[in-house]
mmCIF file of C-alpha atoms in Angstrom:
data_model
loop_
_atom_site.group_PDB
_atom_site.id
_atom_site.type_symbol
_atom_site.label_atom_id
_atom_site.label_comp_id
_atom_site.label_asym_id
_atom_site.label_seq_id
_atom_site.Cartn_x
_atom_site.Cartn_y
_atom_site.Cartn_z
ATOM 1 C CA ASP E 283 0.931 -18.776 14.170
ATOM 2 C CA ILE E 284 -0.904 -19.758 10.991
ATOM 3 C CA VAL E 285 0.779 -22.692 9.263
ATOM 4 C CA MET E 286 0.588 -22.897 5.450
ATOM 5 C CA THR E 287 0.906 -26.304 3.803
ATOM 6 C CA GLN E 288 1.297 -26.704 0.073
ATOM 7 C CA SER E 289 0.775 -29.774 -2.050
ATOM 8 C CA PRO E 290 2.404 -31.293 -3.922
ATOM 9 C CA ASP E 291 6.005 -30.426 -3.135
ATOM 10 C CA SER E 292 6.810 -30.779 -6.814
ATOM 11 C CA LEU E 293 5.016 -31.539 -10.053
ATOM 12 C CA ALA E 294 5.966 -32.124 -13.652
ATOM 13 C CA VAL E 295 3.538 -31.001 -16.342
ATOM 14 C CA SER E 296 3.697 -31.213 -20.130
ATOM 15 C CA LEU E 297 3.900 -27.925 -22.055
ATOM 16 C CA GLY E 298 0.414 -26.615 -22.700
ATOM 17 C CA GLU E 299 -1.154 -28.702 -19.931
ATOM 18 C CA ARG E 300 -2.711 -27.533 -16.658
ATOM 19 C CA ALA E 301 -0.746 -27.267 -13.438
ATOM 20 C CA THR E 302 -2.554 -27.107 -10.097
ATOM 21 C CA ILE E 303 -1.020 -26.251 -6.758
ATOM 22 C CA ASN E 304 -2.935 -26.455 -3.486
ATOM 23 C CA CYS E 305 -2.412 -24.464 -0.298
ATOM 24 C CA LYS E 306 -4.081 -25.102 3.037
ATOM 25 C CA SER E 307 -3.963 -22.804 6.053
ATOM 26 C CA SER E 308 -4.248 -24.017 9.643
ATOM 27 C CA GLN E 309 -6.946 -21.461 10.307
ATOM 28 C CA SER E 310 -9.194 -19.321 8.141
ATOM 29 C CA VAL E 311 -7.593 -16.322 6.434
ATOM 30 C CA LEU E 312 -10.995 -14.893 5.455
ATOM 31 C CA TYR E 313 -11.532 -11.607 7.236
ATOM 32 C CA SER E 314 -15.247 -11.299 7.926
ATOM 33 C CA SER E 315 -15.310 -7.482 8.097
ATOM 34 C CA ASP E 316 -14.225 -7.037 4.490
ATOM 35 C CA ASN E 317 -14.894 -10.537 3.085
ATOM 36 C CA ASN E 318 -11.382 -10.803 1.716
ATOM 37 C CA ASN E 319 -9.093 -13.800 1.865
ATOM 38 C CA TYR E 320 -5.634 -12.613 2.930
ATOM 39 C CA LEU E 321 -3.795 -15.038 0.705
ATOM 40 C CA ALA E 322 -1.173 -14.361 -1.926
ATOM 41 C CA TRP E 323 0.801 -16.450 -4.443
ATOM 42 C CA TYR E 324 4.392 -15.811 -5.535
ATOM 43 C CA GLN E 325 6.600 -17.198 -8.272
ATOM 44 C CA GLN E 326 10.367 -17.527 -7.759
ATOM 45 C CA LYS E 327 12.816 -18.385 -10.536
ATOM 46 C CA PRO E 328 16.415 -19.357 -9.768
ATOM 47 C CA GLY E 329 18.592 -16.474 -8.743
ATOM 48 C CA GLN E 330 15.672 -14.025 -8.575
ATOM 49 C CA PRO E 331 13.564 -12.578 -5.801
ATOM 50 C CA PRO E 332 9.976 -13.812 -5.621
ATOM 51 C CA LYS E 333 7.364 -12.118 -7.767
ATOM 52 C CA LEU E 334 3.828 -11.422 -6.625
ATOM 53 C CA LEU E 335 1.315 -13.189 -8.898
ATOM 54 C CA ILE E 336 -1.989 -13.196 -7.026
ATOM 55 C CA TYR E 337 -3.369 -11.416 -3.960
ATOM 56 C CA TRP E 338 -6.730 -11.468 -2.170
ATOM 57 C CA ALA E 339 -6.644 -15.177 -3.240
ATOM 58 C CA SER E 340 -7.815 -14.469 -6.772
ATOM 59 C CA THR E 341 -6.741 -10.990 -7.940
ATOM 60 C CA ARG E 342 -3.946 -11.043 -10.510
ATOM 61 C CA GLU E 343 -1.147 -8.554 -10.068
ATOM 62 C CA SER E 344 -0.751 -6.140 -12.967
ATOM 63 C CA GLY E 345 1.148 -7.681 -15.867
ATOM 64 C CA VAL E 346 0.644 -11.300 -14.766
ATOM 65 C CA PRO E 347 -0.569 -13.446 -17.682
ATOM 66 C CA ASP E 348 -4.160 -14.600 -17.452
ATOM 67 C CA ARG E 349 -3.137 -18.243 -17.579
ATOM 68 C CA PHE E 350 -2.435 -17.804 -13.875
ATOM 69 C CA SER E 351 -5.500 -17.905 -11.661
ATOM 70 C CA GLY E 352 -6.208 -18.259 -7.967
ATOM 71 C CA SER E 353 -9.262 -19.616 -6.229
ATOM 72 C CA GLY E 354 -10.485 -20.786 -2.847
ATOM 73 C CA SER E 355 -11.663 -19.329 0.437
ATOM 74 C CA GLY E 356 -11.259 -19.800 4.147
ATOM 75 C CA THR E 357 -8.571 -22.414 4.532
ATOM 76 C CA ASP E 358 -8.230 -24.038 1.092
ATOM 77 C CA PHE E 359 -6.755 -22.362 -1.931
ATOM 78 C CA THR E 360 -5.539 -23.270 -5.386
ATOM 79 C CA LEU E 361 -3.152 -21.725 -7.944
ATOM 80 C CA THR E 362 -3.814 -22.884 -11.476
ATOM 81 C CA ILE E 363 -1.640 -22.416 -14.525
ATOM 82 C CA SER E 364 -4.045 -23.186 -17.328
ATOM 83 C CA SER E 365 -1.517 -23.890 -20.073
ATOM 84 C CA LEU E 366 2.006 -24.341 -18.829
ATOM 85 C CA GLN E 367 4.725 -22.439 -20.707
ATOM 86 C CA ALA E 368 8.468 -23.007 -20.513
ATOM 87 C CA GLU E 369 8.933 -19.716 -18.689
ATOM 88 C CA ASP E 370 6.622 -20.861 -15.891
ATOM 89 C CA VAL E 371 9.232 -23.304 -14.561
ATOM 90 C CA ALA E 372 9.752 -21.983 -11.043
ATOM 91 C CA VAL E 373 8.936 -22.523 -7.393
ATOM 92 C CA TYR E 374 5.559 -21.235 -6.290
ATOM 93 C CA TYR E 375 4.754 -20.111 -2.739
ATOM 94 C CA CYS E 376 1.489 -19.271 -1.036
ATOM 95 C CA GLN E 377 1.480 -16.725 1.815
ATOM 96 C CA GLN E 378 -1.072 -15.627 4.330
ATOM 97 C CA TYR E 379 -1.093 -11.989 5.421
ATOM 98 C CA TYR E 380 -4.117 -12.263 7.719
ATOM 99 C CA SER E 381 -2.022 -12.583 10.861
ATOM 100 C CA THR E 382 1.568 -11.470 10.613
ATOM 101 C CA ARG E 383 2.919 -13.364 7.577
ATOM 102 C CA THR E 384 3.635 -17.016 6.784
ATOM 103 C CA PHE E 385 4.754 -18.778 3.611
ATOM 104 C CA GLY E 386 4.016 -22.276 2.459
ATOM 105 C CA GLN E 387 7.017 -24.547 1.899
ATOM 106 C CA GLY E 388 6.935 -24.081 -1.868
ATOM 107 C CA THR E 389 6.010 -26.194 -4.907
ATOM 108 C CA LYS E 390 8.505 -26.783 -7.659
ATOM 109 C CA VAL E 391 6.987 -26.853 -11.157
ATOM 110 C CA GLU E 392 8.941 -28.532 -13.939
ATOM 111 C CA ILE E 393 8.312 -29.582 -17.517
ATOM 112 C CA LYS E 394 7.492 -33.243 -18.136
ATOM 113 C CA GLN H 28 9.247 3.459 -10.510
ATOM 114 C CA VAL H 29 9.274 1.622 -7.220
ATOM 115 C CA GLN H 30 12.642 0.157 -6.334
ATOM 116 C CA LEU H 31 14.144 -1.536 -3.299
ATOM 117 C CA VAL H 32 17.923 -1.763 -3.613
ATOM 118 C CA GLN H 33 19.847 -3.800 -1.100
ATOM 119 C CA SER H 34 23.511 -3.719 -0.117
ATOM 120 C CA GLY H 35 25.994 -6.152 -1.523
ATOM 121 C CA SER H 36 27.085 -9.639 -0.467
ATOM 122 C CA GLU H 37 28.859 -10.128 2.818
ATOM 123 C CA LEU H 38 31.331 -12.736 4.010
ATOM 124 C CA LYS H 39 31.579 -12.867 7.800
ATOM 125 C CA LYS H 40 33.227 -15.035 10.411
ATOM 126 C CA PRO H 41 31.205 -16.763 13.127
ATOM 127 C CA GLY H 42 30.524 -14.438 16.022
ATOM 128 C CA ALA H 43 30.716 -11.296 13.906
ATOM 129 C CA SER H 44 27.877 -8.927 13.051
ATOM 130 C CA VAL H 45 26.429 -7.782 9.751
ATOM 131 C CA LYS H 46 24.154 -4.926 8.725
ATOM 132 C CA VAL H 47 22.130 -5.189 5.512
ATOM 133 C CA SER H 48 20.512 -2.111 4.017
ATOM 134 C CA CYS H 49 17.430 -1.738 1.841
ATOM 135 C CA LYS H 50 16.969 1.627 0.140
ATOM 136 C CA SER H 51 13.534 2.467 -1.170
ATOM 137 C CA SER H 52 12.654 4.867 -3.926
ATOM 138 C CA GLY H 53 9.679 5.728 -6.143
ATOM 139 C CA TYR H 54 7.051 5.840 -3.438
ATOM 140 C CA SER H 55 6.318 7.371 -0.061
ATOM 141 C CA PHE H 56 8.583 5.332 2.254
ATOM 142 C CA THR H 57 6.384 5.720 5.322
ATOM 143 C CA SER H 58 3.209 4.512 3.544
ATOM 144 C CA TYR H 59 4.147 0.803 3.628
ATOM 145 C CA THR H 60 5.572 -1.579 6.148
ATOM 146 C CA LEU H 61 8.933 -3.057 5.291
ATOM 147 C CA ASN H 62 9.444 -6.833 5.707
ATOM 148 C CA TRP H 63 12.500 -9.004 5.917
ATOM 149 C CA VAL H 64 12.572 -12.530 4.467
ATOM 150 C CA ARG H 65 15.303 -15.174 4.782
ATOM 151 C CA GLN H 66 16.063 -17.880 2.229
ATOM 152 C CA ALA H 67 18.704 -20.414 3.206
ATOM 153 C CA PRO H 68 20.529 -22.200 0.364
ATOM 154 C CA GLY H 69 18.109 -24.466 -1.506
ATOM 155 C CA GLN H 70 15.335 -23.762 0.995
ATOM 156 C CA GLY H 71 12.040 -21.909 1.043
ATOM 157 C CA LEU H 72 11.039 -18.420 2.128
ATOM 158 C CA GLU H 73 10.946 -17.565 5.813
ATOM 159 C CA TRP H 74 9.314 -14.346 7.036
ATOM 160 C CA MET H 75 11.566 -12.756 9.659
ATOM 161 C CA GLY H 76 9.320 -9.864 10.580
ATOM 162 C CA TRP H 77 8.497 -6.308 9.656
ATOM 163 C CA ILE H 78 9.088 -2.748 10.705
ATOM 164 C CA ASN H 79 6.420 -0.073 10.809
ATOM 165 C CA THR H 80 8.022 2.729 8.732
ATOM 166 C CA ASN H 81 5.832 5.338 10.449
ATOM 167 C CA THR H 82 6.638 4.527 14.037
ATOM 168 C CA GLY H 83 9.824 2.517 13.680
ATOM 169 C CA ASN H 84 8.206 -0.240 15.731
ATOM 170 C CA PRO H 85 9.531 -3.686 14.743
ATOM 171 C CA THR H 86 7.752 -7.025 14.942
ATOM 172 C CA TYR H 87 9.878 -10.169 14.914
ATOM 173 C CA ALA H 88 8.727 -13.628 13.881
ATOM 174 C CA GLN H 89 9.376 -16.611 16.113
ATOM 175 C CA GLY H 90 13.003 -17.622 15.764
ATOM 176 C CA PHE H 91 14.160 -14.141 14.929
ATOM 177 C CA THR H 92 14.301 -12.512 18.339
ATOM 178 C CA GLY H 93 17.436 -11.514 20.228
ATOM 179 C CA ARG H 94 20.159 -11.452 17.539
ATOM 180 C CA PHE H 95 18.103 -9.721 14.865
ATOM 181 C CA VAL H 96 17.369 -6.000 14.822
ATOM 182 C CA PHE H 97 15.309 -4.008 12.326
ATOM 183 C CA SER H 98 15.872 -0.267 12.063
ATOM 184 C CA LEU H 99 15.169 2.689 9.834
ATOM 185 C CA ASP H 100 16.617 5.928 8.604
ATOM 186 C CA THR H 101 13.599 7.648 7.158
ATOM 187 C CA SER H 102 15.706 10.628 6.025
ATOM 188 C CA VAL H 103 17.196 8.387 3.312
ATOM 189 C CA SER H 104 14.229 5.990 2.952
ATOM 190 C CA THR H 105 16.362 3.072 4.090
ATOM 191 C CA ALA H 106 15.665 0.085 6.295
ATOM 192 C CA TYR H 107 18.320 -2.013 7.952
ATOM 193 C CA LEU H 108 18.654 -5.559 9.195
ATOM 194 C CA GLN H 109 21.409 -6.196 11.717
ATOM 195 C CA ILE H 110 22.357 -9.719 12.776
ATOM 196 C CA SER H 111 24.762 -10.212 15.662
ATOM 197 C CA SER H 112 26.704 -13.257 16.893
ATOM 198 C CA LEU H 113 26.543 -14.799 13.433
ATOM 199 C CA LYS H 114 26.382 -18.550 13.082
ATOM 200 C CA ALA H 115 27.027 -20.799 10.082
ATOM 201 C CA ASP H 116 23.291 -21.429 9.686
ATOM 202 C CA ASP H 117 22.649 -17.711 9.262
ATOM 203 C CA THR H 118 24.127 -18.219 5.783
ATOM 204 C CA ALA H 119 21.277 -17.196 3.497
ATOM 205 C CA VAL H 120 19.938 -14.653 1.078
ATOM 206 C CA TYR H 121 18.092 -11.909 2.934
ATOM 207 C CA TYR H 122 15.378 -9.994 1.134
ATOM 208 C CA CYS H 123 13.451 -6.855 1.993
ATOM 209 C CA ALA H 124 9.931 -6.590 0.667
ATOM 210 C CA ARG H 125 7.277 -3.896 0.749
ATOM 211 C CA GLY H 126 3.813 -4.108 2.216
ATOM 212 C CA GLY H 127 1.611 -7.113 2.658
ATOM 213 C CA PRO H 128 1.172 -8.755 0.220
ATOM 214 C CA PHE H 129 4.750 -8.160 -0.838
ATOM 215 C CA ASP H 130 4.433 -6.315 -4.106
ATOM 216 C CA TYR H 131 8.036 -5.138 -4.483
ATOM 217 C CA TRP H 132 11.181 -6.963 -3.361
ATOM 218 C CA GLY H 133 14.815 -6.074 -3.083
ATOM 219 C CA GLN H 134 17.253 -8.050 -5.149
ATOM 220 C CA GLY H 135 18.491 -9.951 -2.126
ATOM 221 C CA THR H 136 21.733 -9.869 -0.113
ATOM 222 C CA LEU H 137 23.793 -13.014 0.314
ATOM 223 C CA VAL H 138 25.319 -13.299 3.785
ATOM 224 C CA THR H 139 27.847 -16.069 4.109
ATOM 225 C CA VAL H 140 29.108 -17.052 7.534
ATOM 226 C CA SER H 141 32.255 -19.125 7.405
ATOM 227 C CA SER H 142 35.525 -19.364 9.261
#
């Protein structure tokens, strides 16, 4: 099974500042036949189901603000919130869908 | 609009069984796999497996074999998760989610196992 490891486990960022979350997979999730990275990012707020933010590592889901961006390829990926807003306080998860499905352990984002 | 609506919270005693439903609407039910995800209290997301809504063939993640059964009733666009021989550490919110990546989620069903 592919293991997904996120870092850090938590971070505190000032409003308007950048937040960066890293995700590393134990093997590549880049599918050579279509050149897509099978990597998604989710946001989960307390008491709510997760919400899909990014798929194919860098494609924003419809309606997701453009302050959220995803990057990376192969085994190393990053979710960036360019200017943190109060409503972005949440836990963020990466997920690979290259081989069955696996989530990272989550990163809690708070306001400093 | 696409919706996945799950059944309500359950309180069960150890050793009992529970069946959680996930009713889909707003799309062609058999066009997407249906996944199940567990979230224990204060913990992260754990993929339990999926069911192929065309064939009914389930795939279970490691740790979710034996007591866990995925099933379908395509006539009512509904997927089911049945857990038998419940234990206290099965206490969790169980989500259904469509596809891969998971673009739509159910609201979650809290299953509490307590004597």
